XYZ file of N, CA, C and O in Angstrom:
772
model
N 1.967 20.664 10.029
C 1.641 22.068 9.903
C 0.148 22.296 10.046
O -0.635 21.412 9.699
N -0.243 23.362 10.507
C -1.556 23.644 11.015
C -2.336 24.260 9.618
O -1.662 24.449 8.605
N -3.422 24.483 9.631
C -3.723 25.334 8.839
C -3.074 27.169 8.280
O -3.272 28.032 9.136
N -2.615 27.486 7.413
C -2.319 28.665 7.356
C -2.912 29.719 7.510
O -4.010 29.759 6.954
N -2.472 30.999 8.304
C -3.792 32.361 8.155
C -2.746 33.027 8.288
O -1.699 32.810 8.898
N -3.373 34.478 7.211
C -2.756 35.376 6.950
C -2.677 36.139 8.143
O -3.187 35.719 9.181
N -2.082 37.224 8.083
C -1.351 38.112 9.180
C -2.405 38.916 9.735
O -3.156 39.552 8.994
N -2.544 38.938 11.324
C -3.283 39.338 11.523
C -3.095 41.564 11.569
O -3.924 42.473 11.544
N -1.923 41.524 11.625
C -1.372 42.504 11.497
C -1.667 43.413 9.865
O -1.540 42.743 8.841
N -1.914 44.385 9.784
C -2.216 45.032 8.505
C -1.055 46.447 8.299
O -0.643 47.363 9.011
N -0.874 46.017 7.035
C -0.182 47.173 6.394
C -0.071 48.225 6.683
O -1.274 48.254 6.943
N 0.301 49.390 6.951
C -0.115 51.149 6.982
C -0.238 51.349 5.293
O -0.836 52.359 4.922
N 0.273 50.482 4.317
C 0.618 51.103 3.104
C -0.758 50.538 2.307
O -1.225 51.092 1.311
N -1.216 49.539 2.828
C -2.614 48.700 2.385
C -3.751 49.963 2.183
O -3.686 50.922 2.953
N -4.697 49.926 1.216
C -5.866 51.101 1.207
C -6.695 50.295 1.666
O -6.339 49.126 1.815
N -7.640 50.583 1.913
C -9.247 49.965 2.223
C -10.347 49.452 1.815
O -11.380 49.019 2.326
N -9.594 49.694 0.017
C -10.295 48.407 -0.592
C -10.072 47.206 -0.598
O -10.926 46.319 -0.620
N -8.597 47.043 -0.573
C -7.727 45.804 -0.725
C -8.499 44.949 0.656
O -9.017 43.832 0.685
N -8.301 46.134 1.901
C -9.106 45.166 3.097
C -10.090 45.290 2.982
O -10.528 44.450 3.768
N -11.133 45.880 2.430
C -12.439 45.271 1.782
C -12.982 44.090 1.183
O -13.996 43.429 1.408
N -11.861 43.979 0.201
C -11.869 42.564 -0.543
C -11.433 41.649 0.620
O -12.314 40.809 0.803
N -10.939 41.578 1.029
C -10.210 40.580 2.497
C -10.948 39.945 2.785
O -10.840 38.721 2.861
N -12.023 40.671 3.056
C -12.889 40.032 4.504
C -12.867 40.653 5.845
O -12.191 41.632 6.160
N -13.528 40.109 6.466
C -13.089 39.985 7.980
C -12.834 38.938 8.703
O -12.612 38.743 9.898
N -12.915 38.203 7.629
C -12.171 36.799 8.498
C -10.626 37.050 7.974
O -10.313 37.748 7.010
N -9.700 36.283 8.873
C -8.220 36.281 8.266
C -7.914 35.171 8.424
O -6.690 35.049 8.469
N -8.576 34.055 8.559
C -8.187 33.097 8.359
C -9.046 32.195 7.712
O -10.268 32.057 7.777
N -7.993 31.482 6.940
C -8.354 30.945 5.479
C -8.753 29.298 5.712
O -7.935 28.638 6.351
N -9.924 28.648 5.238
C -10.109 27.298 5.240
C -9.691 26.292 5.263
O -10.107 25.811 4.208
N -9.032 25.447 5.817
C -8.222 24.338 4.934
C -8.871 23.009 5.092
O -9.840 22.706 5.788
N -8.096 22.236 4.259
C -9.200 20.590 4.223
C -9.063 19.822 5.487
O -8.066 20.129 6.139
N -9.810 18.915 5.981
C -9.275 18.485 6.843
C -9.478 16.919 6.358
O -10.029 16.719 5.275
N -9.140 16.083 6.967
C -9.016 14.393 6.237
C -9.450 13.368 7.447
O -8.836 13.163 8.494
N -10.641 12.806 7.018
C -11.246 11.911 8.078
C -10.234 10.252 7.379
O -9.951 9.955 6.218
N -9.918 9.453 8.811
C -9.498 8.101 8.416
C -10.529 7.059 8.258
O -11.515 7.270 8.965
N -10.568 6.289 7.733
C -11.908 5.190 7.519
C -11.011 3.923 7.337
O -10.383 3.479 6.376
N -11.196 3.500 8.660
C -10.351 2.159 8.981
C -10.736 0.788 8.279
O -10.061 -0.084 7.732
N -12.328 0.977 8.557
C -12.867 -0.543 8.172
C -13.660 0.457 6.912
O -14.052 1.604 7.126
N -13.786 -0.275 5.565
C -14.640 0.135 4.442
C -15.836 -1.309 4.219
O -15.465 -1.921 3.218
N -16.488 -1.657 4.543
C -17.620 -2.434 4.264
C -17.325 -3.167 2.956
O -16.548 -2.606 2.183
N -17.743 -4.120 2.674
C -17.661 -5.017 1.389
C -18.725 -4.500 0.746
O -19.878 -4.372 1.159
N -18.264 -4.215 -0.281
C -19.221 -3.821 -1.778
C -19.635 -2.209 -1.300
O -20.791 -1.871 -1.554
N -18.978 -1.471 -0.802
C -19.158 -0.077 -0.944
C -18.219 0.534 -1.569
O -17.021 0.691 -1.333
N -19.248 1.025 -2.808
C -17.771 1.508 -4.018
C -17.661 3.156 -3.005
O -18.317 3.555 -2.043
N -16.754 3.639 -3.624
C -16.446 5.136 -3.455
C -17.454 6.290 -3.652
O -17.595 7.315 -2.985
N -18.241 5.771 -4.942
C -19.141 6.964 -5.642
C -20.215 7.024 -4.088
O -20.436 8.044 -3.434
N -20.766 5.581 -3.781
C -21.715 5.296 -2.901
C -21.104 5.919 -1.706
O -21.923 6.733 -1.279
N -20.163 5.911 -1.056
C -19.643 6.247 0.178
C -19.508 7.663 0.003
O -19.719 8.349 1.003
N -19.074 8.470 -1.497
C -19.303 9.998 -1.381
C -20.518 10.418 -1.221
O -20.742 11.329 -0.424
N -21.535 9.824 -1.959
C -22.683 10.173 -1.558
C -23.666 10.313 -0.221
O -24.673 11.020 -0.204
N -23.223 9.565 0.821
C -23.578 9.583 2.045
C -22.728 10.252 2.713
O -23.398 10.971 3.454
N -21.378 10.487 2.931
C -20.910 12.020 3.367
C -21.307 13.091 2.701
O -21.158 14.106 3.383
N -21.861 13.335 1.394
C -22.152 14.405 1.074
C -23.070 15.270 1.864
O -23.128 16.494 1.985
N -23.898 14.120 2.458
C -25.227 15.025 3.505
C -24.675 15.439 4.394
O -25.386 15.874 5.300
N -22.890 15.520 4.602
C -22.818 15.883 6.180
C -22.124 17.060 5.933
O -22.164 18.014 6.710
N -21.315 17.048 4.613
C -20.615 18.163 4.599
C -20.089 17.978 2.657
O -20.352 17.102 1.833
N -19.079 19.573 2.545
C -18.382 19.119 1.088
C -17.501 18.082 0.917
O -16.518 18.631 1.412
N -17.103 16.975 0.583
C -16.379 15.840 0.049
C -15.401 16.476 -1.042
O -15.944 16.761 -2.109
N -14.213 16.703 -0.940
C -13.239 17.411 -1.488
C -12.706 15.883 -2.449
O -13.151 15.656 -3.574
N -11.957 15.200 -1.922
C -11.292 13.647 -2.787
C -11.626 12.917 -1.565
O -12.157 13.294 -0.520
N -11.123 11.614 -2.006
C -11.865 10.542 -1.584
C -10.699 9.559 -1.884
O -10.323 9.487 -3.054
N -10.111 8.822 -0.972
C -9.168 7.699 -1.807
C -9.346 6.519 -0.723
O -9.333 6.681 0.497
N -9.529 5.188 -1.471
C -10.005 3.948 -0.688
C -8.845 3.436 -1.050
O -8.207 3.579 -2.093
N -8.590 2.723 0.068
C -6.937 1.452 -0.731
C -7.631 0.236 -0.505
O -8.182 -0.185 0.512
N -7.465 -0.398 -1.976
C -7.920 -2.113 -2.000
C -7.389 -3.026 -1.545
O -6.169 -2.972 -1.701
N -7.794 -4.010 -0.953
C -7.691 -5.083 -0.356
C -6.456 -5.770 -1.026
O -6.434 -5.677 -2.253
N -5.587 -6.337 -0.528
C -4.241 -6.794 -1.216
C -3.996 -8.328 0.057
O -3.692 -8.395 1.248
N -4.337 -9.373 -1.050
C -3.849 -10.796 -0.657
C -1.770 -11.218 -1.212
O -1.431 -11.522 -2.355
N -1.259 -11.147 -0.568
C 0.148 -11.453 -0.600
C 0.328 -10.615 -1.967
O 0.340 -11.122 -3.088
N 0.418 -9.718 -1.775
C 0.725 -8.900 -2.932
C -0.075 -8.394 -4.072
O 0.314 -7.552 -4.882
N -0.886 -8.810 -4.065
C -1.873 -8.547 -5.161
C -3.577 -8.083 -4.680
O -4.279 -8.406 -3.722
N -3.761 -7.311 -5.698
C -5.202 -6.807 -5.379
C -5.826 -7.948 -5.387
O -5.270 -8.915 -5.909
N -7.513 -8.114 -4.630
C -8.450 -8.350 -4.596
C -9.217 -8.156 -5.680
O -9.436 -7.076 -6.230
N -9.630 -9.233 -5.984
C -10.564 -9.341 -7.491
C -11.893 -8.684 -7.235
O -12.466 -8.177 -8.200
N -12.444 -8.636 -6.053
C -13.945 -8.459 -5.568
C -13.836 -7.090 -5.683
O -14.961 -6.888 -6.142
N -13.250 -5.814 -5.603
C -13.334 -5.011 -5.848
C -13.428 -4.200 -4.224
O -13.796 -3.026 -4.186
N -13.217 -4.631 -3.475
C -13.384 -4.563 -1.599
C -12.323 -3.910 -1.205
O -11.211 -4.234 -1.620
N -12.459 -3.137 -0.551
C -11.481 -2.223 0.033
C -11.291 -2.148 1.055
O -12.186 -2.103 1.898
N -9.765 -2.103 1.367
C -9.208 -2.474 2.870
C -9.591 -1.030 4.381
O -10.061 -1.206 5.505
N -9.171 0.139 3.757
C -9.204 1.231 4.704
C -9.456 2.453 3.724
O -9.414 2.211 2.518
N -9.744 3.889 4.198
C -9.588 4.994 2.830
C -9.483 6.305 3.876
O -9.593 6.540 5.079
N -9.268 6.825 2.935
C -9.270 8.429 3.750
C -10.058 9.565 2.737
O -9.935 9.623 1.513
N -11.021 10.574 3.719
C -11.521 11.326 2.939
C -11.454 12.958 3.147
O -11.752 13.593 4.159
N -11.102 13.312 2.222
C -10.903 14.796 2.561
C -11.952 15.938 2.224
O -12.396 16.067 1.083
N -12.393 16.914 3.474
C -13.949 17.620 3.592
C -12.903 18.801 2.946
O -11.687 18.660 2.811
N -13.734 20.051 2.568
C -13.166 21.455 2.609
C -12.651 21.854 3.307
O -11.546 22.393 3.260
N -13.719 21.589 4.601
C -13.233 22.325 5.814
C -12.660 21.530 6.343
O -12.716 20.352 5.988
N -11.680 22.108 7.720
C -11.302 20.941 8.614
C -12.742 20.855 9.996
O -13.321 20.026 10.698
N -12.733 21.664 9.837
C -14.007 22.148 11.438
C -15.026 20.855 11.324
O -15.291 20.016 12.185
N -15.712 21.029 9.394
C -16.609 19.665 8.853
C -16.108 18.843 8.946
O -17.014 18.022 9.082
N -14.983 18.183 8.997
C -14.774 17.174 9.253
C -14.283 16.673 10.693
O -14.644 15.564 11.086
N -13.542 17.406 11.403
C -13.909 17.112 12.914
C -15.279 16.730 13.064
O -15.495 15.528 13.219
N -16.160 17.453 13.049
C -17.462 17.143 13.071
C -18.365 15.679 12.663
O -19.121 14.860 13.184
N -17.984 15.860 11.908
C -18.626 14.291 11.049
C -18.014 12.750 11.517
O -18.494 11.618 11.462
N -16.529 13.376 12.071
C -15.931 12.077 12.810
C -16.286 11.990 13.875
O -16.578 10.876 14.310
N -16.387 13.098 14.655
C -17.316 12.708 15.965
C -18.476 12.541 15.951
O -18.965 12.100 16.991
N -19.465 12.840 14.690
C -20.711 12.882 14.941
C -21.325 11.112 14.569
O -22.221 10.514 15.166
N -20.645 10.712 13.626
C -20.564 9.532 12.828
C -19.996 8.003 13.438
O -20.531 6.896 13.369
N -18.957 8.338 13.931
C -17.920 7.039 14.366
C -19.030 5.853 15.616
O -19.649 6.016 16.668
N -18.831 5.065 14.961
C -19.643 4.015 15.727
C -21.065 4.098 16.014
O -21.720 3.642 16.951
N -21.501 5.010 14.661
C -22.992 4.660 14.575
C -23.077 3.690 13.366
O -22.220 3.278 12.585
N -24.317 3.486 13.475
C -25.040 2.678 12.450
C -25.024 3.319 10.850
O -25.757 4.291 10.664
N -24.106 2.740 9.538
C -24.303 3.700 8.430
C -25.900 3.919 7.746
O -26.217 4.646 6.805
N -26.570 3.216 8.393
C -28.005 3.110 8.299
C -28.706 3.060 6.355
O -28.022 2.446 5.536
N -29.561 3.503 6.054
C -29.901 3.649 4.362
C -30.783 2.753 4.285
O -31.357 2.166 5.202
N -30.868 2.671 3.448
C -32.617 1.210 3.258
C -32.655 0.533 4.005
O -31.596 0.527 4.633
N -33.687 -0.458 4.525
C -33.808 -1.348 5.248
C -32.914 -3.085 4.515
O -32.354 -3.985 5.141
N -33.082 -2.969 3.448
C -32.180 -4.219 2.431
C -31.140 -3.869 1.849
O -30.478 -4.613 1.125
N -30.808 -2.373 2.171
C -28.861 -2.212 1.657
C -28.555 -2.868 2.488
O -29.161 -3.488 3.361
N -27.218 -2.694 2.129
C -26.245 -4.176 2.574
C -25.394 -3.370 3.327
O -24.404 -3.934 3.794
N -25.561 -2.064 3.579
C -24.879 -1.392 4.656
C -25.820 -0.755 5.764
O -25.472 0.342 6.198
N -27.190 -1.438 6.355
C -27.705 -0.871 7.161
C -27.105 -0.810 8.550
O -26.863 0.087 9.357
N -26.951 -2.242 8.502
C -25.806 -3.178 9.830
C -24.812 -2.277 9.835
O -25.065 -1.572 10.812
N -23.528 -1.753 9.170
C -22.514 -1.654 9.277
C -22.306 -0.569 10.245
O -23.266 0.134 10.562
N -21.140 -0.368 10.743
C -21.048 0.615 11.799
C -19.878 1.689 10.888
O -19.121 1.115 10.104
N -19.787 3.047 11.011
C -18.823 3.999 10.703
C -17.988 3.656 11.847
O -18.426 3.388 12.966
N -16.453 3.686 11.422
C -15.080 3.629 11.938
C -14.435 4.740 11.134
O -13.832 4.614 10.068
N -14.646 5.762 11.769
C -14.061 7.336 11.483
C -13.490 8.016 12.633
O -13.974 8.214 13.747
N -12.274 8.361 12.100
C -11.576 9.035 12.295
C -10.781 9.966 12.300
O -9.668 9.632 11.895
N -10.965 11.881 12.832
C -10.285 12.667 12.152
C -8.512 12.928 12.297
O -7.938 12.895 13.386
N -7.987 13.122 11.302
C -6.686 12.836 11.479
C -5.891 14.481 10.854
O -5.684 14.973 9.744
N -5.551 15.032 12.786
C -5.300 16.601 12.213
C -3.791 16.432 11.905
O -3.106 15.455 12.204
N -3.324 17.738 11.148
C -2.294 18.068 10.405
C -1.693 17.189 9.718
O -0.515 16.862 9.854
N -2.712 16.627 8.702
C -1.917 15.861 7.767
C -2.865 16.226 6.470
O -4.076 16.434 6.531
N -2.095 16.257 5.347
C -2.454 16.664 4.185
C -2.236 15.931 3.132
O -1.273 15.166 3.081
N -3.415 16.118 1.795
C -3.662 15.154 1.098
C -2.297 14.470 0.625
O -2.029 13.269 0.612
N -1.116 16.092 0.049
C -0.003 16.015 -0.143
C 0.961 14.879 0.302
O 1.541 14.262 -0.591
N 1.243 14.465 1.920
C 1.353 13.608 2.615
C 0.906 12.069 2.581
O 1.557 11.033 2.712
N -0.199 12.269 2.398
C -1.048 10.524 2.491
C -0.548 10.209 0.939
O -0.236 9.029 0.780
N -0.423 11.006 -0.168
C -0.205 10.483 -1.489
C 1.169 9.977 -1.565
O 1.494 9.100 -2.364
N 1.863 10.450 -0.851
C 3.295 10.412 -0.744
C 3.924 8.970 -0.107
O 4.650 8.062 -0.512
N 3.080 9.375 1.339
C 3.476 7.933 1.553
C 2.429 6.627 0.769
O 2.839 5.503 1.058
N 1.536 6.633 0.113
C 0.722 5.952 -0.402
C 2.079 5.523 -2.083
O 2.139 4.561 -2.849
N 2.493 6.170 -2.025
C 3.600 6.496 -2.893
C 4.728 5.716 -2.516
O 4.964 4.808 -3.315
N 5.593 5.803 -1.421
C 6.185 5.339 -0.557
C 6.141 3.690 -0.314
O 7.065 2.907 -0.537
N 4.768 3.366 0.223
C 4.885 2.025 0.229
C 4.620 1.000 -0.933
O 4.924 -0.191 -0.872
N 3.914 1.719 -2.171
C 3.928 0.867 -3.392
C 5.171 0.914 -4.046
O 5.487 0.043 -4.857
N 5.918 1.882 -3.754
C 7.515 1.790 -4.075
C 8.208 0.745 -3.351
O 8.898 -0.067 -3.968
N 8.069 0.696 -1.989
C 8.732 -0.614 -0.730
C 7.949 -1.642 -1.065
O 8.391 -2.675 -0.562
N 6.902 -1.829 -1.742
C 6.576 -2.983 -2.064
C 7.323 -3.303 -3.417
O 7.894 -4.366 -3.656
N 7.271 -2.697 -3.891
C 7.547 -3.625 -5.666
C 9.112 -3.431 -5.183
O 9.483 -4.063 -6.172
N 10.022 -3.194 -4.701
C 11.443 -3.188 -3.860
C 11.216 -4.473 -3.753
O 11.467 -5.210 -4.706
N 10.707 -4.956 -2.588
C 10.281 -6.193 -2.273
C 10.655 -7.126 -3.103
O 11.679 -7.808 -3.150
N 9.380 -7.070 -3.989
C 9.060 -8.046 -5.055
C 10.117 -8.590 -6.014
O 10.196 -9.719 -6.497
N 11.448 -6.814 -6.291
C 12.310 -7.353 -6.946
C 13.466 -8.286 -6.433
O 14.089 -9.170 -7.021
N 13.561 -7.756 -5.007
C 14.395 -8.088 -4.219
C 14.396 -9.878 -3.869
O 15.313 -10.681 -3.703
N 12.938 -10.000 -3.860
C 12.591 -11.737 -3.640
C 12.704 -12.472 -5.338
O 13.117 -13.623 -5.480
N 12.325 -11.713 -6.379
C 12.678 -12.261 -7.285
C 14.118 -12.497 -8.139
O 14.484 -13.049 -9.177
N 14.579 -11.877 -7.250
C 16.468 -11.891 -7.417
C 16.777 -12.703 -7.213
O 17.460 -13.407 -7.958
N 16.242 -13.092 -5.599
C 16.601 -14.560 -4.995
C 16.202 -15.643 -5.575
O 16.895 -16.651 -5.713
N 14.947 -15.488 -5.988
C 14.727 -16.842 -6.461
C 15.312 -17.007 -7.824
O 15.237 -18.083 -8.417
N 16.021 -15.723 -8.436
C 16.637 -16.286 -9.465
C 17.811 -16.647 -9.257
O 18.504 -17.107 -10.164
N 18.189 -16.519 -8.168
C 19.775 -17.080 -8.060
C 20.054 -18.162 -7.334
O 21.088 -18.831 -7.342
N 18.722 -18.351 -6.474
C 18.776 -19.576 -6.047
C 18.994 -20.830 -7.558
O 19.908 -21.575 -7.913
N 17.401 -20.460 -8.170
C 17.691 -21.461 -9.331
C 18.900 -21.646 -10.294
O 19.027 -22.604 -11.057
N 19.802 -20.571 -10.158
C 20.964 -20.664 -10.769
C 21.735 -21.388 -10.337
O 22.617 -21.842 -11.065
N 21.649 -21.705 -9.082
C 22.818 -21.896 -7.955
C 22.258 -23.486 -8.513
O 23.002 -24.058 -9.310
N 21.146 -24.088 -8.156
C 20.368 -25.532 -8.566
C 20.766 -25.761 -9.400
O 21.519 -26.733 -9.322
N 20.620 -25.114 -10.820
C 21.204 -25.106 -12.172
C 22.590 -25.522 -11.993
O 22.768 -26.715 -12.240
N 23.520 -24.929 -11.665
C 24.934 -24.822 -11.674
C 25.189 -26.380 -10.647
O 26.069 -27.101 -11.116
N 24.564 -26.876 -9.446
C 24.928 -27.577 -8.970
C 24.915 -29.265 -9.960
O 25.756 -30.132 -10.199
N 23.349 -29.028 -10.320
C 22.674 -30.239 -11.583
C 24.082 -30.546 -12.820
O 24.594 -31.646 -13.025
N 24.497 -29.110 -13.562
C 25.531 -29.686 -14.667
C 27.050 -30.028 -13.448
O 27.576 -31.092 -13.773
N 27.478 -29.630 -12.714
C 28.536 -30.168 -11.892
C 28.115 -31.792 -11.759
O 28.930 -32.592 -12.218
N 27.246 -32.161 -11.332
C 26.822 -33.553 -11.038
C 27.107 -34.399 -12.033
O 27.965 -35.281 -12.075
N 26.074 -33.959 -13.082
C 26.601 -34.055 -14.916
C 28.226 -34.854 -14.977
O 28.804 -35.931 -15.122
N 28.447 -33.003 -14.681
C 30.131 -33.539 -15.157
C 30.496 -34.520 -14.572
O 30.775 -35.418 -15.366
N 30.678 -34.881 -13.182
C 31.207 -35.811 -12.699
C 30.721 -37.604 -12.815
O 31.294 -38.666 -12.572
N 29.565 -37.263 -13.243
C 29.091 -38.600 -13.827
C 29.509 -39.057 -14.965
O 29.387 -40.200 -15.404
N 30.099 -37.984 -15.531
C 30.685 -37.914 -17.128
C 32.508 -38.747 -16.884
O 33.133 -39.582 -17.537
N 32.738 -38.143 -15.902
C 33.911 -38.481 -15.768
C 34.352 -39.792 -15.183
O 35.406 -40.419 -15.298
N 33.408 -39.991 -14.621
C 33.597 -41.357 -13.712
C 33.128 -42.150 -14.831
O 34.076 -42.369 -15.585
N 32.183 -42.604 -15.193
C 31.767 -43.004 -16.351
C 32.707 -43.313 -17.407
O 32.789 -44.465 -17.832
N 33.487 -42.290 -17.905
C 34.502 -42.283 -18.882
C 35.445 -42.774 -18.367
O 36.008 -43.419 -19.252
N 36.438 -42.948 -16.661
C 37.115 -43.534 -16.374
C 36.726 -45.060 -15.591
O 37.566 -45.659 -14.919
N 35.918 -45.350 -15.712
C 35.144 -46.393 -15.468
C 35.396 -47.586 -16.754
O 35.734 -48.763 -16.880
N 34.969 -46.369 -17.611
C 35.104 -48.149 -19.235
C 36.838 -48.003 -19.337
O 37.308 -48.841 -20.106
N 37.739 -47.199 -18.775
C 39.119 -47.237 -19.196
C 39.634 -48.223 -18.283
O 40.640 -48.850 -18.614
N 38.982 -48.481 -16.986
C 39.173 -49.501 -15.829
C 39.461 -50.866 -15.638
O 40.316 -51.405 -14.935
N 38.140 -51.578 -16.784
C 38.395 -52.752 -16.837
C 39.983 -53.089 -17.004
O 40.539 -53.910 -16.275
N 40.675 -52.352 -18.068
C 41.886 -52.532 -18.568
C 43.124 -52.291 -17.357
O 44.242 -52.774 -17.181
N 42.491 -51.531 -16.819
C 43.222 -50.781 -15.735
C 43.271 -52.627 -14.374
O 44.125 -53.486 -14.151
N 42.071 -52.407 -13.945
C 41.173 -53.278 -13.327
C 41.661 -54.566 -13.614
O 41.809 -55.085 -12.507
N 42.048 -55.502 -14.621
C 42.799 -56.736 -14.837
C 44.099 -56.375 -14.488
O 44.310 -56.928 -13.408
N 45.068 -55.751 -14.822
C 46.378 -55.308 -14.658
C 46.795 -55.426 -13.850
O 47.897 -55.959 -13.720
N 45.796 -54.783 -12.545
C 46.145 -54.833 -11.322
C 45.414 -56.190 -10.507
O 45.831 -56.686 -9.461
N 44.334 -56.587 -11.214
C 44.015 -58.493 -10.510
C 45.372 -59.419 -11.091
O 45.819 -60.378 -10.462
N 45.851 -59.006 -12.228
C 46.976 -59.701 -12.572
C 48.137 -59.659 -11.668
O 48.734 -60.706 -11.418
N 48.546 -58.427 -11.107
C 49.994 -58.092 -10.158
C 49.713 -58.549 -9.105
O 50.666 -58.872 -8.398
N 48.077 -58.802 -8.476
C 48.288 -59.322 -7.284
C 48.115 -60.431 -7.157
O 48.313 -60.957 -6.061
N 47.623 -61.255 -8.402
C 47.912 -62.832 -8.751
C 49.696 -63.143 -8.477
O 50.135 -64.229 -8.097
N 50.070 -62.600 -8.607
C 51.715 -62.557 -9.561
C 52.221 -62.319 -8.022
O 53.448 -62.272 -8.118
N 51.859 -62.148 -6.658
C 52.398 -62.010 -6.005
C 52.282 -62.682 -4.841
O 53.069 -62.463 -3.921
């Protein structure tokens, strides 16, 4: 869905204060959401709002952390993020103005080197990215239960095979010392024959 704007069409029943208060614009702001593919090591969020702030308003801000086979990253490093301006216009802007330059800042920050990987990403809303951000930490821990099922039934299955073994060692064993007796009886009948 695009941004919403009210009707450009006006009331007969509307007075002229009401379209006073209006405006003359009729169409209304909406956010727009830059993608940030690569996030630099050791750039927290606060730091990364602060350097879009010079370009425009910074509405939210969400970084997703780095995840080794399932689990976060201890370093605190973040994999990709998305950031949402007021406007959408500011943020078109800032993705084209930004993407594959230099993030530049002191000469000894540790992000002078780094390059912006921005990207604006139209008709999608914060609503959306939370959702599916929602979505896949749900398909993940699915996952997780789903593999830990298995491995519990595998070990059951191990379990269950180990006392079968048991038993049958039990049994042979037990008909084993009844044998000897068994075992002469029959060296005897075929002596005897």
């Amino acid at each position: 869905p695009t941004c919403p704007t009210t009707s450009k069409r006006t009331s007969r029943l509307r007075d002229a204060s009401s379209m006073a208060q209006e405006g003359s614009s009729t169409r209304r702001t909406c956010a727009g959401i830059v993608y940030m593919s690569h996030v630099p090591p050791k750039l927290t969020p606060s730091k990364l709002r602060r350097m879009l702030e010079a370009h425009g308003d910074v509405s939210r801000l969400y970084l997703a952390p780095k995840m080794h086979v399932g689990k976060k990253v201890a370093d605190g490093s973040f994999a990709e993020g998305w950031i949402e301006f007021a406007d959408e216009k500011v943020a078109r802007r800032v993705a084209k103005l930004l993407n594959g330059t230099a993030m530049g800042g002191r000469r000894r920050s540790a992000h002078v080197e780094d390059l912006w990987t921005l990207r604006h990403v139209p008709r999608l809303t914060w609503d959306q990215l939370t959702e599916d951000v929602a979505m896949r930490k749900a398909t993940r821990k699915q996952k997780l239960q789903m593999e830990v099922a298995a491995a519990r039934a595998e070990g059951e299955f191990y379990v269950q095979r180990v006392r079968n073994k048991k038993q049958r060692t039990k049994k042979k064993t037990s008909t084993s010392q009844e044998d000897p007796v068994n075992a002469s009886a029959r060296v005897h009948a075929k002596k005897q024959t």
